Tab-separated table of C-alpha atoms in Angstrom:
chain	number	residue	atom	x	y	z
Q	1	MET	CA	-24.978	-69.682	-64.183
Q	2	LYS	CA	-22.010	-67.973	-62.502
Q	3	CYS	CA	-24.168	-66.294	-60.086
Q	4	ILE	CA	-25.830	-69.364	-59.150
Q	5	VAL	CA	-22.442	-71.097	-58.512
Q	6	ASN	CA	-21.406	-68.051	-56.546
Q	7	PHE	CA	-24.654	-68.239	-54.443
Q	8	LEU	CA	-24.270	-72.012	-53.844
Q	9	THR	CA	-20.447	-71.629	-52.860
Q	10	SER	CA	-21.025	-68.559	-50.665
Q	11	PRO	CA	-20.153	-69.206	-46.943
Q	12	LYS	CA	-23.300	-67.164	-45.938
Q	13	THR	CA	-25.509	-69.404	-48.035
Q	14	TRP	CA	-24.342	-72.449	-46.291
Q	15	ARG	CA	-24.600	-70.801	-42.898
Q	16	ILE	CA	-28.168	-70.006	-43.528
Q	17	PHE	CA	-28.802	-73.489	-44.900
Q	18	GLY	CA	-27.409	-74.832	-41.645
Q	19	GLU	CA	-29.480	-72.658	-39.523
Q	20	PHE	CA	-32.632	-73.821	-41.486
Q	21	LEU	CA	-31.697	-77.367	-41.163
Q	22	LEU	CA	-31.311	-77.055	-37.354
Q	23	PHE	CA	-34.804	-75.440	-37.151
Q	24	ILE	CA	-36.445	-78.428	-39.142
Q	25	MET	CA	-34.658	-80.881	-36.827
Q	26	LEU	CA	-35.925	-79.150	-33.802
Q	27	PHE	CA	-39.311	-78.887	-35.192
Q	28	MET	CA	-39.423	-82.542	-36.038
Q	29	LEU	CA	-38.051	-83.461	-32.470
Q	30	VAL	CA	-40.864	-81.507	-31.015
Q	31	ILE	CA	-43.574	-83.196	-33.086
Q	32	GLY	CA	-42.098	-86.679	-32.606
Q	33	ALA	CA	-42.005	-86.169	-28.759
Q	34	TRP	CA	-45.750	-84.936	-28.950
Q	35	VAL	CA	-46.882	-87.945	-30.970
Q	36	TYR	CA	-44.764	-90.430	-28.998
Q	37	PHE	CA	-46.209	-89.268	-25.473
Q	38	GLY	CA	-49.766	-89.081	-26.921
Q	39	ASN	CA	-49.697	-92.660	-28.138
Q	40	TRP	CA	-47.914	-93.840	-24.913
Q	41	ILE	CA	-50.479	-92.371	-22.835
Q	42	GLN	CA	-53.321	-93.831	-24.880
Q	43	LEU	CA	-51.835	-97.186	-24.914
Q	44	ASN	CA	-50.827	-97.386	-21.213
Q	45	VAL	CA	-53.598	-95.592	-19.508
Q	46	ASP	CA	-56.686	-97.483	-20.990
Q	47	GLY	CA	-55.627	-100.702	-19.107
Q	48	VAL	CA	-54.865	-99.124	-15.809
Q	49	GLU	CA	-57.451	-99.766	-13.162
Q	50	GLY	CA	-59.012	-96.732	-11.538
Q	51	LEU	CA	-58.403	-94.466	-14.724
Q	52	LYS	CA	-61.572	-95.492	-16.418
Q	53	ASP	CA	-63.600	-92.294	-15.827
Q	54	ALA	CA	-62.722	-88.874	-17.325
Q	55	GLU	CA	-62.209	-86.977	-14.062
Q	56	THR	CA	-59.629	-89.362	-12.905
Q	57	ARG	CA	-57.983	-89.376	-16.270
Q	58	GLY	CA	-57.920	-85.541	-16.092
Q	59	LEU	CA	-56.169	-85.567	-12.747
Q	60	PHE	CA	-53.620	-88.233	-14.144
Q	61	GLY	CA	-53.051	-86.004	-17.230
Q	62	ASP	CA	-52.265	-82.967	-15.143
Q	63	GLN	CA	-49.194	-84.861	-13.910
Q	64	PHE	CA	-47.659	-84.629	-17.293
Q	65	GLY	CA	-47.842	-80.632	-17.276
Q	66	ALA	CA	-44.159	-80.592	-16.832
Q	67	ILE	CA	-44.007	-81.806	-20.559
Q	68	ASN	CA	-45.991	-78.524	-21.542
Q	69	ALA	CA	-43.361	-76.434	-19.529
Q	70	LEU	CA	-40.738	-78.293	-21.374
Q	71	PHE	CA	-42.076	-77.506	-24.772
Q	72	SER	CA	-42.842	-73.952	-23.753
Q	73	GLY	CA	-39.280	-73.596	-22.702
Q	74	MET	CA	-38.116	-74.888	-25.984
Q	75	ALA	CA	-40.284	-72.446	-27.778
Q	76	PHE	CA	-38.846	-69.561	-25.743
Q	77	SER	CA	-35.297	-70.833	-26.410
Q	78	ALA	CA	-36.095	-70.993	-30.078
Q	79	LEU	CA	-37.350	-67.234	-29.837
Q	80	ILE	CA	-34.073	-66.330	-27.994
Q	81	CYS	CA	-32.080	-67.948	-30.654
Q	82	THR	CA	-33.991	-66.132	-33.477
Q	83	LEU	CA	-33.416	-62.914	-31.692
Q	84	LEU	CA	-29.631	-63.382	-31.449
Q	85	LEU	CA	-29.402	-64.697	-35.109
Q	86	GLN	CA	-31.281	-61.469	-36.154
Q	87	ARG	CA	-28.965	-59.248	-34.011
Q	88	LYS	CA	-26.047	-60.889	-35.716
Q	89	GLU	CA	-27.446	-60.342	-39.123
Q	90	LEU	CA	-28.169	-56.671	-38.299
Q	91	SER	CA	-24.551	-56.232	-37.164
Q	92	GLU	CA	-23.108	-57.773	-40.182
Q	93	ALA	CA	-25.373	-55.630	-42.378
Q	94	ARG	CA	-24.335	-52.553	-40.489
Q	95	SER	CA	-20.646	-53.505	-40.808
Q	96	THR	CA	-21.197	-53.868	-44.502
Q	97	ALA	CA	-22.771	-50.554	-44.822
Q	98	ASP	CA	-19.943	-48.896	-42.844
Q	99	HIS	CA	-17.405	-50.514	-45.343
Q	100	GLN	CA	-19.416	-49.071	-48.289
Q	101	ARG	CA	-19.506	-45.540	-46.812
Q	102	PHE	CA	-15.863	-45.714	-46.063
Q	103	GLU	CA	-14.846	-46.978	-49.448
Q	104	SER	CA	-17.114	-44.588	-51.310
Q	105	THR	CA	-15.107	-41.643	-49.798
Q	106	PHE	CA	-11.677	-43.485	-49.908
Q	107	PHE	CA	-11.796	-44.247	-53.597
Q	108	GLN	CA	-13.105	-40.724	-54.343
Q	109	LEU	CA	-9.972	-39.407	-52.504
Q	110	LEU	CA	-7.850	-41.915	-54.366
Q	111	ARG	CA	-9.333	-40.830	-57.704
Q	112	LEU	CA	-8.525	-37.148	-56.949
Q	113	HIS	CA	-5.007	-38.115	-55.928
Q	114	ASN	CA	-4.258	-39.684	-59.218
Q	115	GLU	CA	-5.940	-36.752	-61.023
Q	116	ASN	CA	-3.695	-34.384	-59.012
Q	117	SER	CA	-0.599	-36.251	-59.761
Q	118	GLU	CA	-1.286	-36.071	-63.630
Q	119	LYS	CA	-1.968	-32.347	-63.409
Q	120	VAL	CA	1.032	-31.234	-61.444
Q	121	LYS	CA	3.141	-28.984	-63.647
Q	122	ILE	CA	6.588	-27.396	-63.266
Q	123	ILE	CA	8.766	-25.922	-65.960
Q	124	GLN	CA	6.801	-27.332	-68.811
Q	125	LYS	CA	6.913	-30.829	-67.062
Q	126	THR	CA	3.794	-32.456	-66.129
Q	127	GLY	CA	2.788	-35.626	-64.058
Q	128	ILE	CA	5.746	-37.925	-63.011
Q	129	GLU	CA	8.233	-35.684	-64.886
Q	130	ALA	CA	7.001	-32.820	-62.778
Q	131	PHE	CA	7.963	-34.588	-59.553
Q	132	GLU	CA	11.375	-35.621	-61.105
Q	133	ALA	CA	12.079	-32.004	-62.074
Q	134	LEU	CA	11.240	-30.910	-58.474
Q	135	ASN	CA	13.727	-33.468	-57.101
Q	136	GLU	CA	16.379	-32.234	-59.515
Q	137	LYS	CA	15.693	-28.684	-58.430
Q	138	LEU	CA	16.340	-29.709	-54.922
Q	139	LYS	CA	19.696	-31.138	-55.801
Q	140	SER	CA	20.644	-27.983	-57.451
Q	141	ARG	CA	19.852	-25.788	-54.490
Q	142	ASP	CA	22.869	-26.904	-52.449
Q	143	ILE	CA	26.404	-26.903	-53.707
Q	144	ASP	CA	27.202	-30.392	-52.312
Q	145	PHE	CA	24.021	-32.217	-53.309
Q	146	THR	CA	24.871	-33.339	-56.797
Q	147	GLY	CA	28.255	-34.565	-55.463
Q	148	PHE	CA	26.353	-36.245	-52.636
Q	149	CYS	CA	24.360	-38.273	-55.218
Q	150	ALA	CA	27.344	-39.617	-56.811
Q	151	LEU	CA	29.408	-40.317	-53.696
Q	152	GLN	CA	26.616	-42.449	-52.175
Q	153	LYS	CA	27.325	-45.062	-54.797
Q	154	LEU	CA	30.788	-45.592	-53.187
Q	155	SER	CA	32.001	-46.895	-49.860
Q	156	ARG	CA	33.553	-44.726	-47.261
Q	157	PRO	CA	37.075	-46.022	-47.824
Q	158	GLN	CA	36.667	-45.279	-51.654
Q	159	ILE	CA	35.438	-41.832	-50.787
Q	160	ARG	CA	38.663	-41.295	-48.561
Q	161	GLN	CA	40.820	-42.650	-51.532
Q	162	ILE	CA	39.419	-39.980	-53.844
Q	163	LYS	CA	39.802	-37.252	-51.136
Q	164	ASP	CA	43.526	-38.246	-50.869
Q	165	ASP	CA	44.115	-38.626	-54.522
Q	166	LYS	CA	41.978	-35.520	-55.435
Q	167	LYS	CA	40.807	-37.254	-58.619
Q	168	VAL	CA	38.354	-39.738	-59.794
Q	169	THR	CA	38.100	-42.020	-62.893
Q	170	GLN	CA	35.482	-44.245	-64.140
Q	171	ASN	CA	38.101	-47.032	-64.672
Q	172	ASP	CA	38.928	-46.952	-61.083
Q	173	PHE	CA	35.346	-46.812	-59.885
Q	174	PRO	CA	33.087	-48.660	-62.393
Q	175	GLU	CA	30.128	-48.312	-60.300
Q	176	LEU	CA	30.093	-44.717	-61.229
Q	177	GLU	CA	28.491	-43.390	-64.421
Q	178	ALA	CA	30.037	-40.565	-66.597
Q	179	SER	CA	27.657	-38.025	-64.967
Q	180	ASP	CA	28.730	-39.055	-61.599
Q	181	VAL	CA	32.395	-38.756	-62.371
Q	182	ALA	CA	31.613	-35.284	-63.801
Q	183	ASN	CA	29.871	-34.312	-60.533
Q	184	ILE	CA	32.580	-35.468	-58.224
Q	185	ASP	CA	35.180	-33.857	-60.481
Q	186	GLU	CA	33.171	-30.535	-60.243
Q	187	ALA	CA	33.179	-30.820	-56.392
Q	188	LEU	CA	36.931	-31.454	-56.296
Q	189	GLU	CA	37.417	-28.327	-58.162
Q	190	ARG	CA	36.287	-26.530	-55.167
Q	191	GLY	CA	38.364	-28.574	-52.812
Q	192	VAL	CA	37.416	-31.587	-50.708
Q	193	GLY	CA	34.808	-29.784	-48.794
Q	194	THR	CA	31.877	-31.715	-50.426
Q	195	LEU	CA	33.688	-35.126	-49.624
Q	196	ASP	CA	34.144	-33.989	-46.084
Q	197	ASN	CA	30.501	-32.890	-45.660
Q	198	PHE	CA	29.390	-36.198	-47.164
Q	199	LEU	CA	31.618	-38.166	-44.653
Q	200	ASP	CA	30.483	-36.138	-41.785
Q	201	GLU	CA	27.865	-38.176	-39.680
Q	202	GLY	CA	26.541	-35.114	-37.810
Q	203	LEU	CA	22.766	-34.970	-38.394
Q	204	PRO	CA	22.342	-31.271	-37.472
Q	205	MET	CA	24.695	-30.080	-40.360
Q	206	HIS	CA	22.825	-32.446	-42.804
Q	207	GLU	CA	19.413	-31.260	-41.613
Q	208	GLU	CA	20.244	-27.646	-41.782
Q	209	LYS	CA	21.489	-28.115	-45.459
Q	210	VAL	CA	18.191	-29.939	-46.368
Q	211	ARG	CA	16.040	-27.350	-44.649
Q	212	ALA	CA	17.876	-24.589	-46.522
Q	213	ALA	CA	17.820	-26.204	-49.938
Q	214	TYR	CA	14.153	-27.236	-49.677
Q	215	LYS	CA	13.097	-23.914	-48.413
Q	216	LYS	CA	14.523	-22.423	-51.665
Q	217	VAL	CA	12.689	-24.840	-53.718
Q	218	ALA	CA	9.448	-24.490	-51.723
Q	219	GLU	CA	9.389	-20.781	-52.043
Q	220	GLU	CA	9.530	-21.219	-55.819
Q	221	TYR	CA	7.510	-24.180	-56.554
Q	222	ILE	CA	5.451	-25.271	-53.565
Q	223	ASP	CA	2.253	-23.743	-54.955
Q	224	ASN	CA	2.483	-26.096	-57.914
Q	225	PHE	CA	2.463	-29.168	-55.535
Q	226	SER	CA	0.432	-27.923	-52.445
Q	227	HIS	CA	-2.949	-29.276	-53.692
Q	228	TYR	CA	-1.160	-32.653	-54.442
Q	229	PHE	CA	0.453	-32.849	-50.805
Q	230	ARG	CA	-2.842	-31.687	-49.126
Q	231	ASN	CA	-5.049	-34.245	-50.848
Q	232	LEU	CA	-2.656	-37.053	-50.144
Q	233	TYR	CA	-2.421	-35.972	-46.451
Q	234	HIS	CA	-6.166	-35.832	-46.133
Q	235	THR	CA	-6.342	-39.257	-47.781
Q	236	LEU	CA	-4.174	-40.883	-45.137
Q	237	LYS	CA	-5.889	-38.917	-42.347
Q	238	TYR	CA	-9.145	-40.207	-43.447
Q	239	ILE	CA	-7.905	-43.661	-43.240
Q	240	ASN	CA	-6.263	-43.071	-39.829
Q	241	ASP	CA	-9.216	-41.323	-38.181
Q	242	SER	CA	-11.965	-43.489	-39.524
Q	243	LYS	CA	-14.210	-45.324	-37.092
Q	244	LEU	CA	-15.688	-47.527	-39.791
Q	245	ILE	CA	-12.850	-49.836	-40.238
Q	246	ASP	CA	-10.339	-51.503	-37.723
Q	247	SER	CA	-6.680	-51.017	-37.625
Q	248	LYS	CA	-5.840	-54.147	-39.763
Q	249	GLU	CA	-8.071	-52.847	-42.419
Q	250	LYS	CA	-6.541	-49.319	-42.152
Q	251	ALA	CA	-3.149	-50.821	-43.031
Q	252	GLY	CA	-4.588	-52.506	-45.986
Q	253	TYR	CA	-6.315	-49.366	-47.390
Q	254	ALA	CA	-2.970	-47.502	-46.738
Q	255	LYS	CA	-1.192	-50.144	-49.124
Q	256	PHE	CA	-3.640	-49.062	-51.752
Q	257	VAL	CA	-2.352	-45.417	-51.465
Q	258	ARG	CA	1.283	-46.662	-51.417
Q	259	SER	CA	0.815	-48.653	-54.473
Q	260	GLN	CA	-0.206	-45.595	-56.381
Q	261	LEU	CA	2.949	-43.594	-55.739
Q	262	SER	CA	5.902	-43.555	-58.120
Q	263	GLU	CA	9.614	-43.446	-57.038
Q	264	ALA	CA	9.745	-39.700	-57.921
Q	265	GLU	CA	6.584	-38.978	-55.986
Q	266	LEU	CA	7.913	-40.886	-52.982
Q	267	VAL	CA	11.073	-38.770	-52.970
Q	268	ALA	CA	9.195	-35.565	-53.203
Q	269	ILE	CA	6.795	-36.509	-50.480
Q	270	PHE	CA	9.941	-37.614	-48.257
Q	271	TYR	CA	11.687	-34.222	-48.529
Q	272	ASN	CA	8.415	-32.363	-48.082
Q	273	SER	CA	8.110	-34.084	-44.736
Q	274	ILE	CA	11.609	-34.459	-43.500
Q	275	THR	CA	11.872	-31.526	-41.202
Q	276	LYS	CA	10.141	-28.327	-40.042
Q	277	ILE	CA	10.401	-25.637	-42.902
Q	278	GLU	CA	9.077	-22.201	-42.547
Q	279	LEU	CA	8.464	-20.124	-45.594
Q	280	SER	CA	9.097	-16.391	-45.734
Q	281	GLY	CA	5.746	-14.494	-45.238
Q	282	ARG	CA	3.850	-17.817	-45.009
Q	283	ASN	CA	4.278	-18.709	-41.359
Q	284	ASP	CA	0.661	-20.251	-41.325
Q	285	MET	CA	1.575	-22.665	-44.073
Q	286	GLU	CA	2.583	-26.160	-42.995
Q	287	LEU	CA	4.546	-28.381	-45.242
Q	288	GLY	CA	4.720	-32.055	-44.612
Q	289	TYR	CA	6.188	-31.879	-41.190
Q	290	PRO	CA	5.000	-32.893	-38.552
Q	291	LYS	CA	1.503	-34.102	-39.497
Q	292	MET	CA	2.178	-35.745	-42.806
Q	293	ALA	CA	5.467	-37.195	-41.651
Q	294	ALA	CA	3.716	-39.006	-38.838
Q	295	LEU	CA	1.245	-40.599	-41.161
Q	296	LEU	CA	3.916	-41.637	-43.617
Q	297	HIS	CA	5.720	-43.300	-40.786
Q	298	LYS	CA	2.632	-44.875	-39.236
Q	299	PHE	CA	1.526	-46.465	-42.452
Q	300	ASP	CA	5.151	-47.154	-43.793
Q	301	ILE	CA	4.373	-45.249	-47.008
Q	302	LEU	CA	7.908	-44.756	-47.851
Q	303	GLN	CA	8.556	-48.515	-47.703
Q	304	ASN	CA	9.187	-48.772	-51.457
Q	305	MET	CA	11.397	-45.760	-51.763
Q	306	SER	CA	14.814	-46.739	-52.920
Q	307	PRO	CA	17.687	-45.389	-50.584
Q	308	ARG	CA	19.606	-44.471	-53.741
Q	309	SER	CA	16.914	-41.948	-54.727
Q	310	ILE	CA	17.549	-39.752	-51.719
Q	311	ILE	CA	20.473	-37.303	-51.706
Q	312	HIS	CA	22.417	-38.573	-48.617
Q	313	PRO	CA	21.749	-41.852	-46.727
Q	314	LEU	CA	21.738	-39.827	-43.403
Q	315	HIS	CA	18.600	-38.118	-44.658
Q	316	LEU	CA	16.561	-41.178	-43.708
Q	317	ASN	CA	18.048	-40.891	-40.082
Q	318	ILE	CA	16.966	-37.290	-39.955
Q	319	PHE	CA	13.366	-38.490	-40.986
Q	320	LYS	CA	13.185	-41.192	-38.436
Q	321	LYS	CA	14.689	-38.929	-35.592
Q	322	ASN	CA	12.122	-36.356	-36.223
Q	323	VAL	CA	9.262	-38.800	-36.469
Q	324	GLU	CA	10.335	-40.142	-33.050
Q	325	GLU	CA	10.254	-36.711	-31.652
Q	326	ILE	CA	6.815	-36.245	-32.828
Q	327	SER	CA	5.678	-39.462	-31.197
Q	328	CYS	CA	7.230	-38.474	-27.839
Q	329	LYS	CA	5.261	-35.235	-27.884
């Protein structure tokens, strides 16, 4: 019953019905015209003087040859309409086949992506926990990064106050958790360098710190994640390069990919693509920059990543700057 309802309510069904109805109306119009003119000639010619013999009637009838030409023209027009409709149907069928071909490959890649994300393993952590562990490893590879994560919860005037007082308490800054206070205290034990670096708005310094820290992490753990990153890159590249779908549809399929990514994955993907990183002895190995970064930007894959999840707010500016440089090349 549901199939019947779907068939009857389908726009395609009503379009075909409309075309069939138009054909019936044209057919009836032609038949009606043929019957009408036949009767008209029969009724009006018999009483006309000089049209009694067959030869004269034949000559008179030849004058109506234009009607035959009219009907022939109508038949030819109907043939043209039929050919155009067939062409349209073939085009729609080809488009449907193209979409099916694209989706078959796309969803296979998406399935592989989900399988890879579940199989990723690092220090006895798997799946999402593995990405969280990777992000924590990155924070530990720079002396300032754990302090940065805590400081970004505060305003710049608050950070300057802590710098002047050289102390921080949770009572004074309720937005901080106990772990944040501990991280800032640890930084203050070394002086105010971490706070100065956080307040520094120079992108080169922050980019170099990220590059150095991620290089250390990548040299140790990138092989655990390389298959995951490669598959994600080729999934986005397949969407971007496909000739089977238009640009609007590409954006829609990219949203499918984006919806599969957890917060921890987004952060890991972000830092893997933020800047050019060369690993010792593996010069031919390309991480996420520049190709992956360009696709992340084009399809806005990082849209749902929380700014608080990254180590320093300026890291987003570094990513945007580098992507703009890619676009200009």
